[in-house]
Amino acid sequence: MMLVTRAELMKAVDFEYYGYLDEDDGVIVPLEQEYERRFRAELVEKWKAEREARLARGEKEEEEEEEEEVNIYAVTEEESDEEGGREEGGEDGQQKFIAHVPVPSQQEIEEALVRRKKMELLQKYASETLQAQSEEAKRLLGY
């Protein structure tokens, strides 16, 4: 029998071990939504039965005023998709992601790379000249 060290065991631990990508596979979210729908339907049926029992006994229905208030914590289907950061289907049938932060375009990324490369080349090839010019400017300004 071969002994396995703690380090060898930890090599197998990754994000899947902790369940971070369980929702990304597209299996668990529909199951949770179906369970939530059934659970809500059961609660509504239970509430209706209790309400009918109260009305049959002749009790007043005092909760009507509370029902008219808007539930600010209710989550609709459209909101849950946007908050999750993706939509179920895109143009090609693939998942479509919504960015909640500004994402640079491909052209902006290319321009930033060109600027960075220019700065690297200037520092590499023109550093002595630029240093001499800056020293002269400092001397003339009295720094």
mmCIF file of C-alpha atoms in Angstrom:
data_model
loop_
_atom_site.group_PDB
_atom_site.id
_atom_site.type_symbol
_atom_site.label_atom_id
_atom_site.label_comp_id
_atom_site.label_asym_id
_atom_site.label_seq_id
_atom_site.Cartn_x
_atom_site.Cartn_y
_atom_site.Cartn_z
ATOM 1 C CA MET A 1 0.000 0.000 0.000
ATOM 2 C CA MET A 2 1.374 3.390 -1.017
ATOM 3 C CA LEU A 3 1.158 6.333 1.370
ATOM 4 C CA VAL A 4 -0.032 9.622 -0.068
ATOM 5 C CA THR A 5 1.349 12.825 1.410
ATOM 6 C CA ARG A 6 -0.733 15.855 2.239
ATOM 7 C CA ALA A 7 0.926 17.823 -0.578
ATOM 8 C CA GLU A 8 -0.072 15.159 -3.107
ATOM 9 C CA LEU A 9 -3.657 15.286 -1.854
ATOM 10 C CA MET A 10 -3.729 19.077 -2.122
ATOM 11 C CA LYS A 11 -2.663 18.923 -5.777
ATOM 12 C CA ALA A 12 -6.120 17.571 -6.642
ATOM 13 C CA VAL A 13 -7.944 20.381 -4.798
ATOM 14 C CA ASP A 14 -9.038 23.112 -7.176
ATOM 15 C CA PHE A 15 -11.999 25.432 -7.748
ATOM 16 C CA GLU A 16 -14.266 22.505 -8.653
ATOM 17 C CA TYR A 17 -13.550 20.881 -5.289
ATOM 18 C CA TYR A 18 -15.085 23.890 -3.562
ATOM 19 C CA GLY A 19 -17.998 24.034 -6.032
ATOM 20 C CA TYR A 20 -17.210 27.412 -7.577
ATOM 21 C CA LEU A 21 -18.186 26.394 -11.125
ATOM 22 C CA ASP A 22 -21.276 24.349 -10.276
ATOM 23 C CA GLU A 23 -23.541 26.984 -11.810
ATOM 24 C CA ASP A 24 -21.481 27.354 -14.988
ATOM 25 C CA ASP A 25 -22.253 23.897 -16.334
ATOM 26 C CA GLY A 26 -25.893 24.837 -16.954
ATOM 27 C CA VAL A 27 -27.301 21.866 -15.040
ATOM 28 C CA ILE A 28 -27.921 23.097 -11.513
ATOM 29 C CA VAL A 29 -29.541 26.460 -12.319
ATOM 30 C CA PRO A 30 -32.575 24.995 -14.179
ATOM 31 C CA LEU A 31 -32.993 22.391 -11.430
ATOM 32 C CA GLU A 32 -32.951 25.102 -8.767
ATOM 33 C CA GLN A 33 -35.455 27.193 -10.738
ATOM 34 C CA GLU A 34 -37.836 24.231 -11.094
ATOM 35 C CA TYR A 35 -37.558 23.425 -7.388
ATOM 36 C CA GLU A 36 -38.182 27.075 -6.505
ATOM 37 C CA ARG A 37 -41.299 27.188 -8.723
ATOM 38 C CA ARG A 38 -42.707 24.032 -7.099
ATOM 39 C CA PHE A 39 -41.901 25.330 -3.603
ATOM 40 C CA ARG A 40 -43.584 28.674 -4.304
ATOM 41 C CA ALA A 41 -46.655 26.907 -5.703
ATOM 42 C CA GLU A 42 -46.878 24.789 -2.539
ATOM 43 C CA LEU A 43 -46.597 27.893 -0.364
ATOM 44 C CA VAL A 44 -49.293 29.680 -2.367
ATOM 45 C CA GLU A 45 -51.629 26.675 -2.046
ATOM 46 C CA LYS A 46 -50.968 26.508 1.697
ATOM 47 C CA TRP A 47 -51.617 30.240 2.064
ATOM 48 C CA LYS A 48 -54.855 30.008 0.063
ATOM 49 C CA ALA A 49 -56.057 27.087 2.202
ATOM 50 C CA GLU A 50 -55.327 29.005 5.420
ATOM 51 C CA ARG A 51 -57.043 32.089 4.016
ATOM 52 C CA GLU A 52 -60.139 30.091 3.070
ATOM 53 C CA ALA A 53 -60.200 28.553 6.558
ATOM 54 C CA ARG A 54 -60.024 32.014 8.173
ATOM 55 C CA LEU A 55 -62.777 33.351 5.924
ATOM 56 C CA ALA A 56 -64.932 30.293 6.700
ATOM 57 C CA ARG A 57 -64.562 30.999 10.439
ATOM 58 C CA GLY A 58 -65.623 34.582 9.818
ATOM 59 C CA GLU A 59 -62.326 36.280 10.657
ATOM 60 C CA LYS A 60 -61.521 39.545 8.946
ATOM 61 C CA GLU A 61 -58.837 39.605 6.352
ATOM 62 C CA GLU A 62 -56.380 42.172 7.689
ATOM 63 C CA GLU A 63 -53.526 41.261 5.373
ATOM 64 C CA GLU A 64 -55.089 42.840 2.287
ATOM 65 C CA GLU A 65 -53.359 46.176 2.886
ATOM 66 C CA GLU A 66 -49.990 44.460 3.175
ATOM 67 C CA GLU A 67 -50.585 42.525 -0.047
ATOM 68 C CA GLU A 68 -51.094 45.730 -2.012
ATOM 69 C CA GLU A 69 -47.613 46.984 -1.105
ATOM 70 C CA VAL A 70 -44.969 46.241 -3.691
ATOM 71 C CA ASN A 71 -42.464 43.619 -2.649
ATOM 72 C CA ILE A 72 -39.119 45.289 -3.305
ATOM 73 C CA TYR A 73 -37.249 42.038 -2.696
ATOM 74 C CA ALA A 74 -39.074 40.010 -5.341
ATOM 75 C CA VAL A 75 -36.836 38.685 -8.119
ATOM 76 C CA THR A 76 -38.301 38.304 -11.579
ATOM 77 C CA GLU A 77 -36.938 36.077 -14.327
ATOM 78 C CA GLU A 78 -35.513 39.030 -16.308
ATOM 79 C CA GLU A 79 -33.678 40.507 -13.302
ATOM 80 C CA SER A 80 -32.104 37.220 -12.283
ATOM 81 C CA ASP A 81 -30.595 36.769 -15.764
ATOM 82 C CA GLU A 82 -29.080 40.254 -15.802
ATOM 83 C CA GLU A 83 -27.708 40.035 -12.278
ATOM 84 C CA GLY A 84 -26.137 36.675 -13.003
ATOM 85 C CA GLY A 85 -24.163 38.299 -15.797
ATOM 86 C CA ARG A 86 -25.377 36.129 -18.645
ATOM 87 C CA GLU A 87 -28.330 35.375 -20.804
ATOM 88 C CA GLU A 88 -29.430 31.887 -21.747
ATOM 89 C CA GLY A 89 -29.033 32.189 -25.510
ATOM 90 C CA GLY A 90 -27.205 34.493 -27.844
ATOM 91 C CA GLU A 91 -27.385 34.898 -31.594
ATOM 92 C CA ASP A 92 -25.440 31.688 -32.231
ATOM 93 C CA GLY A 93 -27.096 29.716 -29.441
ATOM 94 C CA GLN A 94 -24.120 30.358 -27.192
ATOM 95 C CA GLN A 95 -24.301 32.005 -23.806
ATOM 96 C CA LYS A 96 -24.170 35.780 -23.900
ATOM 97 C CA PHE A 97 -22.346 37.646 -21.141
ATOM 98 C CA ILE A 98 -23.150 41.121 -19.869
ATOM 99 C CA ALA A 99 -20.223 43.216 -18.641
ATOM 100 C CA HIS A 100 -20.891 45.306 -15.548
ATOM 101 C CA VAL A 101 -17.694 47.313 -16.024
ATOM 102 C CA PRO A 102 -16.401 49.152 -19.091
ATOM 103 C CA VAL A 103 -14.514 46.699 -21.290
ATOM 104 C CA PRO A 104 -12.019 48.148 -23.786
ATOM 105 C CA SER A 105 -12.479 47.343 -27.451
ATOM 106 C CA GLN A 106 -9.926 45.419 -29.475
ATOM 107 C CA GLN A 107 -8.737 48.660 -31.095
ATOM 108 C CA GLU A 108 -8.197 50.339 -27.705
ATOM 109 C CA ILE A 109 -6.192 47.336 -26.509
ATOM 110 C CA GLU A 110 -4.009 47.427 -29.626
ATOM 111 C CA GLU A 111 -3.409 51.184 -29.181
ATOM 112 C CA ALA A 112 -2.404 50.647 -25.547
ATOM 113 C CA LEU A 113 0.027 47.895 -26.577
ATOM 114 C CA VAL A 114 1.581 50.148 -29.245
ATOM 115 C CA ARG A 115 1.975 52.996 -26.708
ATOM 116 C CA ARG A 116 3.609 50.631 -24.217
ATOM 117 C CA LYS A 117 5.985 49.274 -26.850
ATOM 118 C CA LYS A 118 6.928 52.838 -27.911
ATOM 119 C CA MET A 119 7.695 53.765 -24.301
ATOM 120 C CA GLU A 120 9.849 50.651 -23.864
ATOM 121 C CA LEU A 121 11.796 51.463 -27.028
ATOM 122 C CA LEU A 122 12.234 55.113 -25.995
ATOM 123 C CA GLN A 123 13.564 54.054 -22.610
ATOM 124 C CA LYS A 124 15.861 51.506 -24.193
ATOM 125 C CA TYR A 125 17.359 53.586 -27.031
ATOM 126 C CA ALA A 126 16.880 57.217 -26.086
ATOM 127 C CA SER A 127 17.486 57.076 -22.363
ATOM 128 C CA GLU A 128 20.954 58.740 -22.421
ATOM 129 C CA THR A 129 19.771 61.599 -24.635
ATOM 130 C CA LEU A 130 16.639 62.174 -22.592
ATOM 131 C CA GLN A 131 18.623 62.103 -19.348
ATOM 132 C CA ALA A 132 21.079 64.672 -20.695
ATOM 133 C CA GLN A 133 18.233 66.939 -21.816
ATOM 134 C CA SER A 134 16.441 66.657 -18.476
ATOM 135 C CA GLU A 135 19.659 67.436 -16.551
ATOM 136 C CA GLU A 136 20.213 70.500 -18.703
ATOM 137 C CA ALA A 137 16.622 71.645 -18.188
ATOM 138 C CA LYS A 138 16.952 71.183 -14.412
ATOM 139 C CA ARG A 139 20.194 73.166 -14.373
ATOM 140 C CA LEU A 140 18.631 76.011 -16.373
ATOM 141 C CA LEU A 141 15.551 76.107 -14.131
ATOM 142 C CA GLY A 142 17.640 76.003 -10.962
ATOM 143 C CA TYR A 143 16.559 72.673 -9.549
#
